[in-house]
XYZ file of C-alpha atoms in Angstrom:
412
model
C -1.827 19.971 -8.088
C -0.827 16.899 -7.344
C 1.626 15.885 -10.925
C 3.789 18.685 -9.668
C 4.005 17.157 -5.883
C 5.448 14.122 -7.514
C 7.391 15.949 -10.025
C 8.678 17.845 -7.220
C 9.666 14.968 -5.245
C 11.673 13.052 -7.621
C 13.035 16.132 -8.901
C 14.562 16.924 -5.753
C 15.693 13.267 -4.877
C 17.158 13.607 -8.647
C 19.613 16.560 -7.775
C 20.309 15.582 -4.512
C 21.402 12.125 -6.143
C 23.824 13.967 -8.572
C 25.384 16.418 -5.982
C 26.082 13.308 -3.319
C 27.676 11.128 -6.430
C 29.617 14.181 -8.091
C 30.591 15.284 -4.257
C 31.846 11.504 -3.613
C 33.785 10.546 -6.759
C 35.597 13.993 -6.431
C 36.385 13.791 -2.920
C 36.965 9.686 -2.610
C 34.680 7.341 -0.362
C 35.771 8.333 3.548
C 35.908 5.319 5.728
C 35.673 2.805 2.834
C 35.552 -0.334 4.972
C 32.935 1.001 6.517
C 30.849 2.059 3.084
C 31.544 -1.516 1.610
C 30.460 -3.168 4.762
C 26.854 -1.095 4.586
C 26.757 -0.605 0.742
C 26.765 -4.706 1.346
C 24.073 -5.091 3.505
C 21.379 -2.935 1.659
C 22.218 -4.359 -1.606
C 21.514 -8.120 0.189
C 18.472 -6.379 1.945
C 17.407 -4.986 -1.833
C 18.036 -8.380 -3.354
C 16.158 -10.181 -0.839
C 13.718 -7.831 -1.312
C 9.853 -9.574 -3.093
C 9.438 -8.734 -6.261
C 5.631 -7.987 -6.096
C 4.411 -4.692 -5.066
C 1.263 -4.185 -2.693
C -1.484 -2.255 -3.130
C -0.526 0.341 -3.083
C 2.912 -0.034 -4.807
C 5.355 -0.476 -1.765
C 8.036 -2.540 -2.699
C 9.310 -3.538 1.056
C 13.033 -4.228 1.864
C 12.952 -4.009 5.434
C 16.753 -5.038 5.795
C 17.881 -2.453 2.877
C 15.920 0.128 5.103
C 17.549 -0.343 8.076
C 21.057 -0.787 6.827
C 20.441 2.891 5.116
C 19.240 4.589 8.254
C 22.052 2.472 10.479
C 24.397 4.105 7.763
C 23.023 7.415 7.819
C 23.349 6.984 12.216
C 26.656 6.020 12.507
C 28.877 8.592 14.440
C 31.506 5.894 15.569
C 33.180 2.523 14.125
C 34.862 0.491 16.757
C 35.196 3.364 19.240
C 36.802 5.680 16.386
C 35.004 8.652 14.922
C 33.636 8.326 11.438
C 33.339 11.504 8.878
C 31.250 9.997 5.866
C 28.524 13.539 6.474
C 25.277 13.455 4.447
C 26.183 13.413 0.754
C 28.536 10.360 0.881
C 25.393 8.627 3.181
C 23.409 9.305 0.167
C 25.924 8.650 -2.881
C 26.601 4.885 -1.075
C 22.623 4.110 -0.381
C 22.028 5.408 -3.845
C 24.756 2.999 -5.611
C 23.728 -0.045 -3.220
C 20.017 0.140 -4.385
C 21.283 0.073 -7.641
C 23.090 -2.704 -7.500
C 20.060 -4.629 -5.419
C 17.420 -3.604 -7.773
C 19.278 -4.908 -11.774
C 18.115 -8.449 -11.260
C 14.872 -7.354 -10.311
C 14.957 -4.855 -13.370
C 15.978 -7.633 -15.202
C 12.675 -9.681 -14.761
C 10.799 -6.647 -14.887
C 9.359 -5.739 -11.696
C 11.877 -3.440 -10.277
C 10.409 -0.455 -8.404
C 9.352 2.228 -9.438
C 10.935 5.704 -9.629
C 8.843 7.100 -6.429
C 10.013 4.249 -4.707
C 14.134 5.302 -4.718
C 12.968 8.797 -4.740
C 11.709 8.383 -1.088
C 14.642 6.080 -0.035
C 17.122 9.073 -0.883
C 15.374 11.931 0.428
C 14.029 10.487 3.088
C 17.671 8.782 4.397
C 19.141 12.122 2.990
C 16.889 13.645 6.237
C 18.023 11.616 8.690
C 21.638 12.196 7.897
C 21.433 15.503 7.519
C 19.775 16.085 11.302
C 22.626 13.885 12.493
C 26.185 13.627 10.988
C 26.416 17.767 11.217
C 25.609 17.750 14.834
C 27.278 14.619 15.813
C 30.456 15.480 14.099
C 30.597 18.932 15.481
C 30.467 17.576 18.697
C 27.313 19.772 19.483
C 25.466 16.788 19.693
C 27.055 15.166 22.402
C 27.421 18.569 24.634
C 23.671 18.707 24.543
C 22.729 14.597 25.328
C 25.583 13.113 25.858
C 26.666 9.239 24.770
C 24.112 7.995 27.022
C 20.295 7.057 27.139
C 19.726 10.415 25.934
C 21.165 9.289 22.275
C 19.660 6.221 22.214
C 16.184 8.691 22.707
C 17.611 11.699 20.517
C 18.081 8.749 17.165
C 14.358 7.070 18.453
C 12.950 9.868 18.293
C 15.053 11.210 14.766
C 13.890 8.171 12.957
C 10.047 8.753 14.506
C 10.282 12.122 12.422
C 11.991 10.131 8.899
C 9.231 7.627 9.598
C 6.461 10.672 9.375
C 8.872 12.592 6.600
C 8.454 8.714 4.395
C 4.632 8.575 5.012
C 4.243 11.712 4.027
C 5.598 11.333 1.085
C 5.123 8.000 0.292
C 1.270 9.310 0.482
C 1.790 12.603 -1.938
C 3.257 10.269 -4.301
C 0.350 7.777 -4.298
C -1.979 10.566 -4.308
C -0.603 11.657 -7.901
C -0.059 7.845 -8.736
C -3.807 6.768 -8.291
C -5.918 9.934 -7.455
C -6.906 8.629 -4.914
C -7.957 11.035 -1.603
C -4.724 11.981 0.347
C -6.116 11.370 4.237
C -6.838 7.685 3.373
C -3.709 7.300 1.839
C -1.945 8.966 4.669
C -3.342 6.600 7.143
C -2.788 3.340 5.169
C 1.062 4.675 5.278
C 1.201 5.389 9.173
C -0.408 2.082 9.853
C 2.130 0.572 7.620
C 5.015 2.537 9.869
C 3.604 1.309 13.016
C 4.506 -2.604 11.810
C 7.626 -3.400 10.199
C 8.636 0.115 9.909
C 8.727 -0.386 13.540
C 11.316 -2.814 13.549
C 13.002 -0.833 10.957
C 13.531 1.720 12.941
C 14.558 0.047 15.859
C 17.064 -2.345 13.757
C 18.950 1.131 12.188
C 19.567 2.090 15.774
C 20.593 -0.815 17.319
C 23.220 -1.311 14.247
C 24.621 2.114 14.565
C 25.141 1.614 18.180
C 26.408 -1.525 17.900
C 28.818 -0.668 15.204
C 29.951 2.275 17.005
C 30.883 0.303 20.261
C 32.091 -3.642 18.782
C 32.806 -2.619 14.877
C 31.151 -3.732 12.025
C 30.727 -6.975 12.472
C 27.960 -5.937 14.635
C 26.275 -5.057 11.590
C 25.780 -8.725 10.468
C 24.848 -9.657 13.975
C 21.482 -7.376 14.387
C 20.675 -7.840 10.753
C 20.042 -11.423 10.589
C 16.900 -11.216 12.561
C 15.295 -8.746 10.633
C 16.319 -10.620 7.407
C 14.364 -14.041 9.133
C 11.645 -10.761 9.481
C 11.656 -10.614 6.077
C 11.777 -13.787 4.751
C 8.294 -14.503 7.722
C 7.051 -10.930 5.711
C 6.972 -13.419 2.278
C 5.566 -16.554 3.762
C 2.753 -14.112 4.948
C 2.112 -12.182 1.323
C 1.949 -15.555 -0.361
C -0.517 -16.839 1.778
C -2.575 -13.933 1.327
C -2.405 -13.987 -2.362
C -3.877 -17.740 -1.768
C -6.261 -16.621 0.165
C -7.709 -13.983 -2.346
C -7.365 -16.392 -5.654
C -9.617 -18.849 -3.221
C -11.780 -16.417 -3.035
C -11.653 -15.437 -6.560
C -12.037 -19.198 -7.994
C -14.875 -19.621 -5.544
C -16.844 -16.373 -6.958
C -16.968 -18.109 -10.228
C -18.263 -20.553 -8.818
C -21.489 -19.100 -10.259
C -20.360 -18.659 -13.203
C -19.874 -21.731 -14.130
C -23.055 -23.398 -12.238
C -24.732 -20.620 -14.658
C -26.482 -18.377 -12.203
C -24.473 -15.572 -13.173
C -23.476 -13.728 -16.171
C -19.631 -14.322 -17.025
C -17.591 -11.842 -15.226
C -20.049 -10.324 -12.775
C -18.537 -10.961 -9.732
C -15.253 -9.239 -11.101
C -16.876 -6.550 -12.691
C -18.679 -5.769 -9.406
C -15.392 -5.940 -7.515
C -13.170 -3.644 -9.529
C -16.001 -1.056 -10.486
C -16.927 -1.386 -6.273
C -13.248 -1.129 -5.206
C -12.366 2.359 -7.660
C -15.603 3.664 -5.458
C -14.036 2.619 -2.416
C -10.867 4.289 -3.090
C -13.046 7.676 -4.559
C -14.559 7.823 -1.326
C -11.320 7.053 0.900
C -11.523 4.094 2.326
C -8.305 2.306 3.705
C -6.719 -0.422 2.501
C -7.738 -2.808 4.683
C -11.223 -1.833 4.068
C -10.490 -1.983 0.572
C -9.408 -5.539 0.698
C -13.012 -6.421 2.406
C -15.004 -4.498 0.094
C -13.202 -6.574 -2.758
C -13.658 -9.975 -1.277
C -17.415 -8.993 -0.528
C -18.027 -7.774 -4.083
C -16.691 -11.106 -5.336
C -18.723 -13.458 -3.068
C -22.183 -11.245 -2.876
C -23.683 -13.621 -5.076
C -22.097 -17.245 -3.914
C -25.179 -17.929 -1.954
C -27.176 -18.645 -5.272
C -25.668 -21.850 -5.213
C -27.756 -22.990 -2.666
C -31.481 -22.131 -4.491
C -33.521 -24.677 -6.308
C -34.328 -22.257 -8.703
C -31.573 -19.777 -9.735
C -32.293 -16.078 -10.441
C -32.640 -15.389 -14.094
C -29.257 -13.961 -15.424
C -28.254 -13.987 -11.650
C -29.516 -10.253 -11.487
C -30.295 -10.292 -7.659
C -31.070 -6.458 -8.017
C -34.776 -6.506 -8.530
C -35.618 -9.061 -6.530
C -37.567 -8.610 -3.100
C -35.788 -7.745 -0.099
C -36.689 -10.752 1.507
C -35.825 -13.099 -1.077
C -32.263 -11.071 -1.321
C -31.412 -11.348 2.029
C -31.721 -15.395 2.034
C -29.393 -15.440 -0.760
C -26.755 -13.192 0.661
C -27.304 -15.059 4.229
C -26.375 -18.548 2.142
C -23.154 -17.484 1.472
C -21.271 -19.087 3.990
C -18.349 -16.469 3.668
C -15.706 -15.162 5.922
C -17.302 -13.205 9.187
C -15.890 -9.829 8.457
C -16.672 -9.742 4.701
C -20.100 -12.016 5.577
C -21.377 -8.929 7.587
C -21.325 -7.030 3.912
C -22.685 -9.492 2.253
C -25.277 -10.149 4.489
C -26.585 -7.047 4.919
C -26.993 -6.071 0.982
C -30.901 -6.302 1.175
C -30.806 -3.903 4.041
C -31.664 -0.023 3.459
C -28.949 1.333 2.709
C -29.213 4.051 6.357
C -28.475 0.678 7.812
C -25.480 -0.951 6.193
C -21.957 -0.527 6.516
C -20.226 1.349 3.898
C -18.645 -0.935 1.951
C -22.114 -2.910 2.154
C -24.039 0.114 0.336
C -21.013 0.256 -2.213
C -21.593 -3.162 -3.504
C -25.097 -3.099 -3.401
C -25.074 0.036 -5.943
C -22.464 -1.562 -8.110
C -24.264 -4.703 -8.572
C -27.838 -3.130 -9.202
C -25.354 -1.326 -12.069
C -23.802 -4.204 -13.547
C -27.239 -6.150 -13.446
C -28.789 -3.073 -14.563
C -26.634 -2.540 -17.962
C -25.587 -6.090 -18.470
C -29.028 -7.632 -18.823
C -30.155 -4.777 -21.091
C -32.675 -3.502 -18.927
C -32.196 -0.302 -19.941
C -31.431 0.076 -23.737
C -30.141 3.577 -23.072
C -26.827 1.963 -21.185
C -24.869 3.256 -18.275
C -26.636 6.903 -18.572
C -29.735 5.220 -17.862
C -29.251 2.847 -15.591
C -27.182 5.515 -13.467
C -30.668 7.343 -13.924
C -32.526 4.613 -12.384
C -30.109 4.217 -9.242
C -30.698 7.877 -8.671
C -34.080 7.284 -8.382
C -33.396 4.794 -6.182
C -31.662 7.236 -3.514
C -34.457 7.493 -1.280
C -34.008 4.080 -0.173
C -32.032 1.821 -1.949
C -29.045 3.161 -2.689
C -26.846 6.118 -1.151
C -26.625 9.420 -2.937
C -23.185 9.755 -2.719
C -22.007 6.140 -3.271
C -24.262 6.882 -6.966
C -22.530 10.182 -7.481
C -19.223 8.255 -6.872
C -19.887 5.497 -9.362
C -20.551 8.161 -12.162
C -17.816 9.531 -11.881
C -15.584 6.591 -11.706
C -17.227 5.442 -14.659
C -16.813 9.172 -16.206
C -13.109 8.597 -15.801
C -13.067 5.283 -17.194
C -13.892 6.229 -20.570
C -10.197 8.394 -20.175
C -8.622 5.319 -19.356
C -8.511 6.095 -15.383
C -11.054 2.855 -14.571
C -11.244 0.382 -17.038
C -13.670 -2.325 -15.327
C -13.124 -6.100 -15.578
C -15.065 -7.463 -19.538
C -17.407 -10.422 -19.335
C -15.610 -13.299 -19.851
């Protein structure tokens, strides 16, 4: 079901794309001043825009965003009223993301199809429940040019915020397979930060515009753009952050209390459970730096583990390693709490404590019958060790891997 959600999607964005072009270069560009001076903006807001996508594939241009929504909001220029309506909205955000995205093309991370699919459709909604009514004239007869506007386009762009998570997570969904609800909540969390200030950037502008001109435009942009430019600093100290952490997990690699590749083995094979049983991002990202540090506190013993496989040792003698650590608080409470029973640890804490009985399980050929029998012995392990469904999970993750779906990290 979910291929033809997203097949759905971009076929819609697809001929609503054609009809708002075709209606635009037969009709001419209304207002073109006013086009240029927007088509502008989003096209600096997609250049400025980082080329790296998140996690899960958001390619943020906050200033783009808002300069397509102010676009889409704008009833007045300068005190004059403006007659762009929906499909020339959509034919001049369509064109300006174009033109913002070719260098990013060019070096090969532009964004993805999904990605313009939900800028059109979901600025093509937020048009469409405003330029009719405003240029009609209904919508000022029913809340006037006051307060009530400024709450009527507040609470408009609340509803294209929903309409984008909702799609954003459909699209994701088919992208990843992973569980919708999770997905859904990553993206509303998402809307509650910058799209925040997105939101509340597009409105201001349109105001502003309507009552000074465009030159407002420039005026209420350049904080958001300073936003964004903060929004970088921030993703490149959190991809610091996680190769730390990654450097420091081999760590025991190299000291030779672990077999090459564990640590990221355990981490990607613990993080496609995660996302099978819906976790959020967030708890994503501390299930991952968990999975890659669970061992780091056999640096500290006088006499390593043999092959560093920490899954048959005593509970005791487990839970002194993972204490040793030394690792962040919020991913040290997972790693601390591995040699617990698994009724009493978090969830991402049973997760990795499964995957790395696994690993240790097939990679120091404890089992000559491979994955099918080591999965064996972690179900026999359900009474206590290990949780039923976080097993059940990891087959089928590793079921799908062999299709290409999961493909977890070689030694090495």
């Amino acid at each position: 079901m979910r291929a033809p959600v997203a097949w759905t999607v971009r076929g819609a964005a697809g001929v609503l794309t054609g009809a708002a072009l075709g209606h635009t270069l037969w009709n001419g560009v209304a207002e073109p001043g006013a086009a240029l001076a927007f088509a502008t903006l989003i096209t600096v807001g997609e250049l400025a825009r980082r080329d790296r996508q998140d996690p899960l594939g958001r390619h943020p241009a906050p200033l783009g965003s808002a300069g397509a929504l102010a676009y889409a909001l704008l009833g007045q220029n300068a005190g004059q009223p403006t007659h762009h309506g929906v499909l020339q909205t959509v034919a001049v955000v369509v064109a300006a993301v174009l033109a913002g995205i070719v260098p990013h093309i060019a070096r090969g991370r532009g964004p993805a199809v999904d990605h313009l699919s939900r800028r059109v459709l979901t600025v093509a909604f937020a048009a469409a429940c405003f330029q009719p009514l405003y240029n009609s004239g209904r919508l000022e007869q029913w809340v006037g040019q006051g307060p009530y506007l400024v709450g009527y386009l507040l609470s408009l762009l609340g509803l294209t915020a929903l309409c984008d998570a909702v799609l954003a997570a459909a699209l994701a969904g088919a992208r990843t397979g992973r569980p919708y609800g999770p997905l859904l909540h990553d993206e509303l969390r998402a809307q509650l930060g910058v799209g925040s200030a997105i939101c509340a950037t597009g409105v201001v502008m349109a105001l502003g515009a309507a009552v000074a001109g465009l030159w407002a435009v420039t005026v209420f942009s350049g904080p958001l753009l300073l936003t964004q430019l903060s929004f970088h600093r921030i993703t490149a100290i959190r991809t610091t952050y996680r190769q730390t952490i990654t450097s420091l997990a081999r760590a025991t690699e190299i000291a030779g209390c672990t077999r090459p590749g564990h640590s990221r083995r355990v981490a990607a094979l613990s993080c496609a459970v995660g996302r099978e049983l819906g976790l959020s991002e967030r708890e994503l990202t501390v299930l991952e730096y968990a999975a890659l540090m669970h061992d780091i506190g056999q640096l500290s013993l006088v006499d390593p583990v043999p092959d560093g496989a920490t899954a048959g040792l005593p509970d005791g003698e487990a839970r002194r390693i993972a204490e040793l650590g030394g690792v962040p608080a919020e991913v040290a409470v997972v790693v601390e709490r591995q040699a617990d029973p698994y009724r009493e640890q978090p969830t991402a804490a049973r997760i990795v404590r499964t995957v790395n009985a696994y690993d240790d399980l097939v990679g120091g050929n404890r089992h000559p019958g491979g994955s099918l029998a080591a999965l064996e012995r972690l179900r026999l392990g359900t009474g206590h060790d290990y949780q039923p469904e976080v097993v059940e999970c990891l087959a089928r993750v590793l079921a799908r891997g062999g299709r290409g779906r999961v493909v977890p990290v070689p030694p090495g």
